[in-house]
Coordinates of C-alpha atoms in Angstrom, one line a residue:
X773 CA -22.1 1.2 -83.2
X774 CA -19.0 0.1 -81.6
X775 CA -18.4 -2.8 -79.0
X776 CA -16.1 -0.9 -76.6
X777 CA -15.6 2.6 -75.5
X778 CA -12.6 4.6 -74.4
X779 CA -13.5 7.5 -71.7
X780 CA -10.7 9.5 -72.8
X781 CA -11.6 9.6 -76.4
X782 CA -14.9 11.8 -76.1
X783 CA -14.5 15.5 -75.9
X784 CA -15.5 17.1 -72.7
X785 CA -16.3 13.9 -71.0
X786 CA -14.6 13.6 -67.5
X787 CA -14.6 10.1 -66.1
X788 CA -12.2 10.0 -63.3
X789 CA -10.8 6.6 -61.8
X790 CA -10.3 5.2 -58.3
X791 CA -7.0 4.9 -57.6
X792 CA -5.7 8.7 -58.1
X793 CA -9.1 10.3 -58.5
X794 CA -8.1 11.9 -62.1
X795 CA -8.6 11.1 -65.6
X796 CA -5.2 9.9 -65.6
X797 CA -6.2 6.4 -64.1
X798 CA -8.4 5.7 -67.4
X799 CA -6.1 7.0 -69.7
X800 CA -6.3 4.7 -72.8
X801 CA -8.7 2.1 -71.0
X802 CA -11.6 0.7 -72.8
X803 CA -14.8 -0.3 -71.5
X804 CA -17.4 -3.0 -73.0
X805 CA -20.7 -1.3 -74.0
X806 CA -23.8 -2.6 -75.2
X807 CA -25.8 0.1 -77.4
X808 CA -24.7 3.3 -76.4
X809 CA -26.2 5.7 -75.4
X810 CA -28.6 3.6 -73.7
X811 CA -28.2 1.8 -70.7
X812 CA -26.9 -2.0 -71.1
X813 CA -30.2 -4.3 -71.1
X814 CA -28.4 -5.8 -67.9
X815 CA -28.1 -3.4 -65.4
X816 CA -30.0 -2.0 -62.4
X817 CA -30.2 1.6 -61.1
X818 CA -30.1 2.9 -57.8
X819 CA -31.2 6.7 -57.8
X820 CA -31.2 9.1 -55.0
X821 CA -32.7 12.4 -54.8
X822 CA -30.9 14.2 -51.7
X823 CA -33.2 17.5 -51.6
X824 CA -36.0 17.9 -49.3
X825 CA -38.6 20.6 -48.9
X826 CA -37.4 21.6 -45.3
X827 CA -37.8 25.6 -45.8
X828 CA -39.6 25.3 -48.9
X829 CA -36.1 23.8 -50.4
X830 CA -37.9 21.7 -53.0
X831 CA -39.3 24.6 -54.6
X832 CA -38.6 25.4 -58.6
X833 CA -37.3 28.9 -57.4
X834 CA -34.9 27.4 -55.2
X835 CA -33.2 23.7 -55.4
X836 CA -36.1 22.5 -57.4
X837 CA -33.9 21.9 -60.4
X838 CA -32.5 18.7 -58.6
X839 CA -36.1 17.1 -58.5
X840 CA -36.5 18.4 -62.1
X841 CA -33.0 16.1 -62.8
X842 CA -34.9 13.3 -60.7
X843 CA -37.9 13.2 -62.6
X844 CA -36.5 13.8 -65.8
X845 CA -34.3 10.6 -65.6
X846 CA -37.1 8.6 -63.7
X847 CA -39.3 8.9 -67.1
X848 CA -36.5 8.6 -69.4
X849 CA -35.1 5.4 -68.0
X850 CA -38.3 3.8 -66.9
X851 CA -38.4 0.1 -68.0
X852 CA -40.0 -1.6 -70.8
X853 CA -41.2 -4.4 -68.8
X854 CA -43.8 -2.8 -66.1
X855 CA -43.1 -5.8 -63.9
X856 CA -39.2 -5.1 -63.9
X857 CA -37.7 -4.5 -60.3
X858 CA -34.4 -4.0 -61.7
X859 CA -35.1 0.0 -60.3
X860 CA -35.2 1.9 -57.1
X861 CA -35.7 5.5 -57.1
X862 CA -35.1 7.0 -53.5
X863 CA -36.7 10.8 -52.2
X864 CA -37.9 12.1 -49.0
X865 CA -40.7 14.2 -50.5
X866 CA -44.0 12.7 -52.2
X867 CA -44.3 13.7 -55.7
X868 CA -48.2 14.1 -54.9
X869 CA -47.0 16.6 -52.2
X870 CA -44.7 18.3 -54.4
X871 CA -47.5 18.8 -57.2
X872 CA -49.8 19.9 -54.6
X873 CA -47.6 22.3 -53.2
X874 CA -45.6 23.8 -56.5
X875 CA -48.0 22.6 -59.4
X876 CA -45.2 21.6 -61.7
X877 CA -41.7 21.1 -62.4
X878 CA -39.9 21.8 -65.7
X879 CA -36.8 20.6 -67.3
X880 CA -34.9 22.2 -70.3
X881 CA -33.8 25.6 -71.5
X882 CA -36.4 28.2 -70.6
X883 CA -35.3 29.8 -74.3
X884 CA -35.6 26.7 -76.3
X885 CA -37.0 23.6 -75.7
X886 CA -38.6 23.0 -72.2
X887 CA -41.0 20.3 -70.8
X888 CA -42.8 19.5 -67.7
X889 CA -41.2 16.5 -66.1
X890 CA -43.8 16.5 -62.7
X891 CA -47.2 17.6 -62.7
X892 CA -50.4 16.2 -62.0
X893 CA -51.0 14.2 -65.4
X894 CA -47.6 12.2 -64.8
X895 CA -48.6 11.0 -61.0
X896 CA -50.3 8.2 -62.4
X897 CA -47.2 7.1 -64.7
X898 CA -44.9 7.5 -61.7
X899 CA -46.8 5.4 -59.4
X900 CA -47.7 2.4 -62.0
X901 CA -43.8 2.5 -62.4
X902 CA -43.6 0.8 -58.8
X903 CA -40.0 1.8 -58.0
X904 CA -40.3 5.0 -56.3
X905 CA -39.9 5.0 -52.6
X906 CA -40.8 7.9 -50.5
X907 CA -38.4 7.6 -47.3
X908 CA -38.6 9.9 -44.0
X909 CA -36.0 12.5 -44.3
X910 CA -34.0 11.6 -41.1
X911 CA -33.8 8.0 -42.7
X912 CA -33.0 8.6 -46.4
X913 CA -29.3 8.3 -46.2
X914 CA -29.5 5.1 -44.2
X915 CA -31.8 3.6 -46.6
X916 CA -30.2 4.4 -49.8
X917 CA -26.9 2.8 -48.2
X918 CA -28.9 -0.6 -47.5
X919 CA -30.5 -0.2 -50.6
X920 CA -26.9 0.2 -52.5
X921 CA -25.7 -2.7 -50.8
X922 CA -28.8 -5.0 -51.4
X923 CA -28.5 -4.0 -55.2
X924 CA -24.8 -4.7 -55.4
X925 CA -25.2 -8.2 -54.0
X926 CA -27.8 -8.8 -56.7
X927 CA -26.0 -7.3 -59.5
X928 CA -23.0 -9.1 -58.9
X929 CA -25.0 -12.5 -58.7
X930 CA -26.8 -11.9 -62.1
X931 CA -23.6 -10.5 -63.8
X932 CA -25.3 -6.9 -64.1
X933 CA -24.2 -3.6 -64.2
X934 CA -24.8 -1.1 -61.2
X935 CA -25.9 2.3 -62.1
X936 CA -25.8 4.5 -58.9
X937 CA -27.5 8.2 -59.7
X938 CA -27.1 11.0 -57.0
X939 CA -28.9 14.3 -57.4
X940 CA -27.9 16.7 -54.4
X941 CA -25.8 19.6 -53.1
X942 CA -22.0 19.1 -52.5
X943 CA -20.8 20.3 -48.9
X944 CA -17.7 23.1 -48.8
X945 CA -16.5 21.6 -45.6
X946 CA -16.4 17.6 -45.8
X947 CA -17.0 17.4 -49.6
X948 CA -20.0 15.0 -48.8
X949 CA -23.0 15.0 -50.7
X950 CA -26.2 16.4 -48.5
X951 CA -28.7 13.4 -48.1
X952 CA -32.2 14.7 -46.3
X953 CA -32.4 15.4 -42.9
X954 CA -34.6 17.6 -40.9
X955 CA -32.8 21.1 -41.2
X956 CA -30.8 23.4 -43.0
X957 CA -27.7 22.4 -45.0
X958 CA -24.9 22.6 -42.1
X959 CA -26.9 19.7 -40.2
X960 CA -28.0 17.6 -42.9
X961 CA -26.6 14.0 -43.1
X962 CA -23.3 13.5 -45.8
X963 CA -23.1 10.8 -48.1
X964 CA -19.2 10.1 -48.8
X965 CA -17.9 8.3 -52.0
X966 CA -16.2 5.6 -49.7
X967 CA -19.5 5.0 -47.8
X968 CA -20.7 3.6 -51.2
X969 CA -17.3 1.6 -52.1
X970 CA -17.5 -0.2 -49.1
X971 CA -20.6 -1.6 -49.5
X972 CA -19.8 -3.2 -52.8
X973 CA -18.5 -6.6 -53.3
X974 CA -15.0 -6.4 -54.5
X975 CA -15.6 -8.4 -57.5
X976 CA -18.6 -6.3 -58.6
X977 CA -16.3 -3.0 -57.6
X978 CA -13.4 -4.2 -60.3
X979 CA -15.6 -4.9 -62.7
X980 CA -18.2 -2.4 -62.9
X981 CA -17.1 0.7 -60.7
X982 CA -13.5 1.4 -62.0
X983 CA -15.0 4.6 -62.6
X984 CA -16.2 5.9 -59.3
X985 CA -17.2 9.4 -60.3
X986 CA -18.6 10.5 -63.4
X987 CA -18.6 14.1 -62.9
X988 CA -20.3 16.8 -65.5
X989 CA -17.4 18.6 -64.8
X990 CA -13.8 19.0 -65.2
X991 CA -11.7 19.5 -62.1
X992 CA -13.2 22.1 -59.7
X993 CA -16.1 23.3 -61.9
X994 CA -19.3 23.9 -60.5
X995 CA -22.3 22.7 -61.9
X996 CA -25.0 24.8 -63.7
X997 CA -28.6 24.7 -64.2
X998 CA -30.3 25.8 -67.4
X999 CA -30.4 29.8 -67.3
X1000 CA -33.0 30.9 -64.6
X1001 CA -36.2 31.9 -66.4
X1002 CA -36.8 35.2 -64.3
X1003 CA -40.5 35.9 -64.8
X1004 CA -41.2 32.8 -62.4
X1005 CA -37.6 32.4 -60.9
X1006 CA -37.2 28.7 -62.2
X1007 CA -33.9 26.7 -62.7
X1008 CA -35.3 24.2 -64.9
X1009 CA -32.5 21.5 -64.3
X1010 CA -29.1 21.3 -64.3
X1011 CA -26.8 21.4 -67.4
X1012 CA -24.7 18.6 -65.7
X1013 CA -28.2 16.5 -65.8
X1014 CA -28.5 17.1 -69.3
X1015 CA -25.4 15.3 -70.2
X1016 CA -25.1 12.2 -68.4
X1017 CA -27.1 9.3 -66.9
X1018 CA -25.1 8.8 -63.6
X1019 CA -22.8 11.2 -61.9
X1020 CA -21.1 11.3 -58.6
X1021 CA -19.6 14.0 -57.0
X1022 CA -15.9 13.1 -57.1
X1023 CA -13.4 14.6 -54.2
X1024 CA -10.3 16.2 -55.7
X1025 CA -8.4 16.3 -52.5
X1026 CA -8.8 13.8 -49.7
X1027 CA -10.4 15.6 -46.8
X1028 CA -9.1 14.0 -43.2
X1029 CA -11.2 11.5 -41.5
X1030 CA -11.1 13.7 -38.6
X1031 CA -12.6 16.9 -40.6
X1032 CA -15.1 14.9 -41.9
X1033 CA -16.3 14.1 -38.5
X1034 CA -15.6 17.2 -36.7
X1035 CA -17.4 19.6 -38.9
X1036 CA -20.7 18.2 -39.0
X1037 CA -20.8 17.1 -35.3
X1038 CA -23.8 18.1 -33.4
X1039 CA -21.5 19.8 -30.9
X1040 CA -19.4 21.5 -33.2
X1041 CA -22.2 22.9 -35.0
X1042 CA -23.7 23.8 -31.7
X1043 CA -20.6 25.6 -30.5
X1044 CA -20.0 27.3 -33.5
X1045 CA -23.7 28.9 -33.8
X1046 CA -24.1 29.9 -30.2
X1047 CA -21.2 32.2 -31.1
X1048 CA -22.8 33.5 -34.2
X1049 CA -25.9 33.8 -32.2
X1050 CA -24.2 35.6 -29.4
X1051 CA -22.8 38.2 -31.7
X1052 CA -25.9 39.2 -33.7
X1053 CA -28.0 39.8 -30.0
X1054 CA -24.9 41.9 -28.8
X1055 CA -24.2 44.0 -31.9
X1056 CA -26.9 46.3 -33.5
X1057 CA -25.0 45.6 -36.9
X1058 CA -25.0 41.9 -36.5
X1059 CA -27.5 41.1 -39.4
X1060 CA -25.3 43.4 -41.8
X1061 CA -22.0 42.6 -41.5
X1062 CA -20.4 39.5 -41.2
X1063 CA -17.9 38.0 -38.5
X1064 CA -15.4 35.3 -39.8
X1065 CA -14.4 32.6 -37.2
X1066 CA -11.3 31.0 -36.6
X1067 CA -13.0 27.7 -37.3
X1068 CA -12.2 27.4 -40.8
X1069 CA -11.9 24.5 -43.9
X1070 CA -11.0 24.6 -47.3
X1071 CA -13.2 26.2 -50.1
X1072 CA -14.6 23.3 -52.1
X1073 CA -16.0 23.6 -55.3
X1074 CA -18.5 20.9 -56.7
X1075 CA -16.8 19.0 -59.7
X1076 CA -19.3 19.6 -62.2
X1077 CA -18.5 21.2 -65.4
X1078 CA -21.0 22.9 -68.1
X1079 CA -23.0 20.6 -70.4
X1080 CA -25.0 21.6 -73.5
X1081 CA -27.8 19.5 -74.6
X1082 CA -29.7 16.4 -73.5
X1083 CA -28.3 13.0 -74.4
X1084 CA -31.7 11.9 -75.8
X1085 CA -30.6 10.1 -79.3
X1086 CA -32.5 6.8 -77.5
X1087 CA -34.7 8.7 -75.7
X1088 CA -36.4 11.0 -78.1
X1089 CA -40.0 9.6 -78.2
X1090 CA -40.2 9.8 -74.1
X1091 CA -38.9 13.2 -73.9
X1092 CA -41.2 14.4 -76.7
X1093 CA -44.3 12.7 -74.7
X1094 CA -43.9 15.4 -71.9
X1095 CA -46.0 18.7 -72.2
X1096 CA -44.2 21.5 -73.7
X1097 CA -43.8 24.8 -72.2
X1098 CA -43.5 27.5 -74.4
X1099 CA -40.2 29.6 -74.7
X1100 CA -39.5 32.8 -73.2
X1101 CA -37.6 35.5 -74.4
X1102 CA -34.2 36.0 -72.9
X1103 CA -34.6 39.1 -70.5
X1104 CA -32.5 42.4 -71.2
X1105 CA -30.6 43.0 -67.8
X1106 CA -31.7 42.6 -64.4
X1107 CA -35.2 42.3 -63.0
X1108 CA -36.4 45.8 -62.3
X1109 CA -36.1 47.2 -58.9
X1110 CA -38.9 48.6 -57.3
X1111 CA -39.1 51.3 -54.3
X1112 CA -40.3 49.5 -51.1
X1113 CA -42.4 51.1 -48.5
X1114 CA -40.2 51.1 -45.2
X1115 CA -42.9 49.1 -43.2
X1116 CA -42.5 45.7 -41.6
X1117 CA -40.4 43.3 -43.8
X1118 CA -39.9 46.2 -46.2
X1119 CA -37.2 48.1 -44.1
X1120 CA -35.2 44.9 -43.8
X1121 CA -36.0 44.2 -47.6
X1122 CA -35.0 47.7 -48.2
X1123 CA -31.5 47.0 -46.4
X1124 CA -31.1 44.0 -48.6
X1125 CA -31.5 45.9 -51.8
X1126 CA -28.7 47.7 -51.2
X1127 CA -26.3 45.1 -50.1
X1128 CA -27.7 42.8 -53.1
X1129 CA -26.9 45.7 -55.5
X1130 CA -23.5 45.9 -54.2
X1131 CA -23.3 42.2 -54.6
X1132 CA -24.2 41.8 -58.0
X1133 CA -22.2 44.9 -59.3
X1134 CA -19.0 42.8 -58.0
X1135 CA -19.5 40.2 -60.6
X1136 CA -20.5 37.8 -58.7
X1137 CA -20.8 34.9 -60.9
X1138 CA -23.4 33.3 -63.5
X1139 CA -27.3 32.7 -61.9
X1140 CA -27.3 29.3 -63.2
X1141 CA -24.1 28.2 -61.3
X1142 CA -25.3 25.6 -58.9
X1143 CA -24.6 27.5 -55.5
X1144 CA -26.1 30.8 -57.0
X1145 CA -29.6 29.3 -58.5
X1146 CA -31.7 29.7 -55.1
X1147 CA -29.7 32.6 -53.6
X1148 CA -29.4 34.8 -56.5
X1149 CA -33.2 34.2 -57.3
X1150 CA -34.2 35.3 -54.1
X1151 CA -31.9 38.4 -54.2
X1152 CA -33.6 39.3 -57.5
X1153 CA -37.0 39.0 -56.0
X1154 CA -36.0 41.2 -53.6
X1155 CA -34.8 43.7 -56.0
X1156 CA -38.1 43.6 -57.8
X1157 CA -40.1 44.9 -54.6
X1158 CA -41.1 41.5 -53.0
X1159 CA -41.4 41.5 -49.3
X1160 CA -43.3 38.5 -48.4
X1161 CA -40.3 36.7 -46.9
X1162 CA -40.3 34.9 -43.8
X1163 CA -38.1 36.9 -41.0
X1164 CA -35.6 33.7 -40.6
X1165 CA -35.5 33.9 -44.6
X1166 CA -34.5 37.3 -44.7
X1167 CA -31.7 36.7 -41.8
X1168 CA -30.2 33.8 -43.8
X1169 CA -30.1 36.2 -47.0
X1170 CA -28.3 38.6 -44.9
X1171 CA -25.6 36.1 -43.9
X1172 CA -25.0 35.0 -47.1
X1173 CA -24.8 37.8 -49.1
X1174 CA -22.6 39.5 -46.2
X1175 CA -20.3 36.5 -46.2
X1176 CA -19.9 36.5 -50.0
X1177 CA -19.0 39.9 -50.1
X1178 CA -16.6 39.8 -47.0
X1179 CA -15.0 36.9 -48.7
X1180 CA -14.5 39.2 -51.6
X1181 CA -12.9 41.9 -49.4
X1182 CA -10.6 39.3 -47.8
X1183 CA -9.7 38.0 -51.2
X1184 CA -8.9 41.7 -52.3
X1185 CA -7.0 42.3 -49.2
X1186 CA -4.7 38.9 -49.5
X1187 CA -4.0 39.8 -53.0
X1188 CA -2.6 43.6 -51.9
X1189 CA -0.8 41.5 -49.3
X1190 CA 0.8 39.3 -51.4
X1191 CA 1.9 42.4 -53.5
X1192 CA 0.2 40.9 -56.8
X1193 CA -0.6 43.8 -59.3
X1194 CA -4.0 42.6 -60.8
X1195 CA -7.6 44.2 -61.2
X1196 CA -9.8 44.1 -58.1
X1197 CA -12.2 41.3 -57.6
X1198 CA -15.0 43.8 -57.5
X1199 CA -14.0 44.5 -61.0
X1200 CA -13.3 40.9 -62.4
X1201 CA -16.0 38.9 -64.1
X1202 CA -13.4 35.5 -64.1
X1203 CA -15.1 34.0 -67.2
X1204 CA -15.2 37.2 -69.3
X1205 CA -11.6 37.9 -68.0
X1206 CA -10.3 34.8 -69.5
X1207 CA -12.3 35.1 -72.5
X1208 CA -10.9 38.6 -73.1
X1209 CA -7.2 38.0 -72.4
X1210 CA -6.9 34.3 -73.6
X1211 CA -7.7 34.4 -77.0
X1212 CA -4.4 34.3 -78.6
X1213 CA -3.6 30.9 -76.7
X1214 CA -3.8 27.7 -78.2
X1215 CA -6.5 25.0 -77.0
X1216 CA -3.3 23.1 -75.7
X1217 CA -1.7 26.3 -73.9
X1218 CA -5.1 27.1 -72.2
X1219 CA -5.3 23.5 -70.5
X1220 CA -2.1 24.1 -69.4
X1221 CA -3.2 27.3 -67.8
X1222 CA -6.0 26.2 -66.3
X1223 CA -4.1 23.3 -64.5
X1224 CA -1.7 25.6 -63.2
X1225 CA -4.2 27.6 -61.8
X1226 CA -5.9 24.5 -60.4
X1227 CA -2.6 23.7 -58.6
X1228 CA -2.5 27.2 -57.4
X1229 CA -6.4 26.8 -56.2
X1230 CA -5.5 23.4 -54.3
X1231 CA -2.6 25.4 -52.6
X1232 CA -4.9 28.2 -51.4
X1233 CA -7.5 26.0 -50.2
X1234 CA -4.4 23.4 -48.6
X1235 CA -3.2 26.5 -46.6
X1236 CA -6.7 27.4 -45.7
X1237 CA -5.9 31.2 -46.6
X1238 CA -9.6 32.3 -47.0
X1239 CA -11.9 31.7 -44.0
X1240 CA -15.0 29.6 -43.8
X1241 CA -17.6 31.3 -41.8
X1242 CA -20.3 30.0 -39.9
X1243 CA -23.8 30.1 -41.7
X1244 CA -22.6 31.5 -44.8
X1245 CA -24.3 29.0 -46.9
X1246 CA -23.2 27.1 -49.7
X1247 CA -19.8 27.3 -50.8
X1248 CA -18.9 30.6 -52.6
X1249 CA -15.9 30.1 -55.4
X1250 CA -14.9 33.4 -56.6
X1251 CA -13.0 34.2 -54.1
X1252 CA -10.3 31.2 -54.2
X1253 CA -10.5 31.4 -58.1
X1254 CA -9.8 35.1 -58.1
X1255 CA -6.8 34.6 -56.4
X1256 CA -5.8 31.8 -58.1
X1257 CA -6.0 33.5 -61.2
X1258 CA -4.5 36.4 -59.9
X1259 CA -1.1 34.4 -59.0
X1260 CA -1.0 32.6 -62.1
X1261 CA -1.0 35.6 -64.2
X1262 CA 1.4 37.5 -62.0
X1263 CA 4.1 35.6 -63.8
X1264 CA 6.0 34.5 -60.8
X1265 CA 7.8 31.2 -60.8
X1266 CA 6.0 28.1 -58.8
X1267 CA 8.5 28.7 -55.9
X1268 CA 7.9 32.1 -55.3
X1269 CA 3.7 31.6 -55.7
X1270 CA 4.0 29.0 -53.0
X1271 CA 5.9 31.3 -50.7
X1272 CA 3.7 33.9 -50.7
X1273 CA 0.7 31.9 -50.1
X1274 CA 2.6 30.5 -47.2
X1275 CA 3.3 33.8 -45.9
X1276 CA -0.1 35.5 -46.3
X1277 CA -1.3 32.3 -44.5
X1278 CA 1.3 33.1 -41.4
X1279 CA -0.6 36.4 -41.1
X1280 CA -4.1 35.0 -40.5
X1281 CA -4.1 34.8 -36.6
X1282 CA -3.4 38.7 -37.0
X1283 CA -6.5 38.9 -38.7
X1284 CA -8.3 36.6 -36.3
X1285 CA -6.9 39.4 -33.7
X1286 CA -8.7 42.0 -35.2
X1287 CA -12.0 40.4 -35.6
X1288 CA -12.0 39.4 -32.2
X1289 CA -11.3 42.8 -30.8
X1290 CA -13.7 44.3 -33.3
X1291 CA -16.4 42.2 -32.7
X1292 CA -16.0 42.2 -28.4
X1293 CA -14.7 39.0 -28.4
X1294 CA -14.3 38.7 -24.6
X1295 CA -18.0 39.6 -24.0
X1296 CA -19.0 36.3 -26.6
X1297 CA -16.6 33.9 -25.0
X1298 CA -18.2 34.8 -21.7
X1299 CA -22.2 34.2 -22.9
X1300 CA -23.6 31.1 -20.7
X1301 CA -24.6 29.7 -23.9
X1302 CA -21.2 30.0 -25.5
X1303 CA -19.4 28.4 -22.3
X1304 CA -21.8 25.6 -22.2
X1305 CA -21.6 24.3 -26.0
X1306 CA -17.8 24.9 -25.8
X1307 CA -17.5 23.0 -22.8
X1308 CA -19.7 20.5 -24.8
X1309 CA -17.5 20.4 -27.8
X1310 CA -14.1 20.0 -25.8
X1311 CA -15.3 17.3 -24.0
X1312 CA -15.9 15.3 -27.4
X1313 CA -12.9 16.3 -28.6
X1314 CA -11.3 14.7 -25.8
X1315 CA -13.2 11.7 -26.2
X1316 CA -13.1 11.3 -29.7
X1317 CA -9.3 11.9 -29.8
X1318 CA -9.3 14.8 -32.2
X1319 CA -6.3 17.2 -32.5
X1320 CA -8.0 20.4 -31.8
X1321 CA -5.8 23.4 -30.6
X1322 CA -7.6 26.0 -28.7
X1323 CA -6.7 29.5 -29.7
X1324 CA -6.1 32.0 -26.5
X1325 CA -9.3 34.1 -26.3
X1326 CA -7.3 36.8 -23.8
X1327 CA -6.0 38.7 -27.2

């Protein structure tokens, strides 16, 4: 047992400071600890689950792995004193309703130890803890911020540590965390790191929140759930949640206040979606092809990294008190594809099967990467022959798969435009490529290459080289990672890499023009709904003082 701990001394532990937002802020610094890995006795917890069940989003087959994380920690960290008031757990979904609808939630490795963290038998324990607060979806973010403010003042007054845990998806456009709301991810309220830091007394902040974000990842990595058990499509909790007790998404590059305000603004969303809906109505192939809009922003990657094993040294007894689920054997290949009758939804599912086969053949990334879990599950159900999907869900799947395929095509096109010799994006599995081509490098050399790749990736994002579409779902990171890897392996000096990215960015206007013409842009911008929402958006731009430059639609 030690009296102090140095974050930079722990392998694979990525703690970031609040000055530059990097690990350099904490290099050599020591922090007082009590009984690791348990929480200090004098601490209070505010925990938030941002996932809602809108559109069955809390299903174990979709984003339910966040629910699994949330209730795992609720069980492991429950106070020894049943009358304790030092923990508050906030969610918009009643555990009773979730159990009634989905029966149970599991956490762990489907092919190893896995236990049920939420089921009927656990409801009394959850209720008796007296610390769960079920809040209306529309009020969840405001309630969380008010609770943090209240608990921070109490922690300061009583010399306690404040531990904040947030379980939710990151937003690719604004680098915020999606919290509650009555709608899809694009209209959900966003939580930003600054929202929390502004609520904390300066004394508490300096003493207890030197580490503003403890991410289960190094720079620009995705979170991963446990490998999906394909027989039932469950994600069974994230690897990130298995490694740390508190994590906040850390924004690597500061997003301007202006962009944070514009992208989620109702007038912007309504305007952009009116264009999308008009195109789908005008064009027979609207659901099969993907339109790229000129309103784009940086690709953003969730700052997580794979973690193996649960930190259960102090919680083994509590973990083992949960009901165990028998392990399943690893699946050989993908779920078998079934022929579909060409009636009703089956016809749309058949079209999706074609796209899904093309998508999976393109090495799109692991099933258990955070943005892939729900989407890959749904596509594999399509390939297995299921047709009982709502029309809206099928439409959304079309939008996402065509966006991802289109984004990969765009990245391949940009690579050729930059005259980089490298295999096609459709033939490259990034993880396997590095594994096959970097084995001779030392750990230090690999770390240096990863660092340079991150710099290139950020440059690509800053220049907005890849188009961010409307309605494409959670961020898809393979295209930007692929371009960064191709440029890294080109052997070009940094100045030349910078120059080629810059020149490729300057050619984007030509790309927009070709899309505008191909998708009958003149007819789209003359649609009454588009005109109305465009006017509302421009009035908002003027009122808010945003610096927006309109493109000329007379191409």
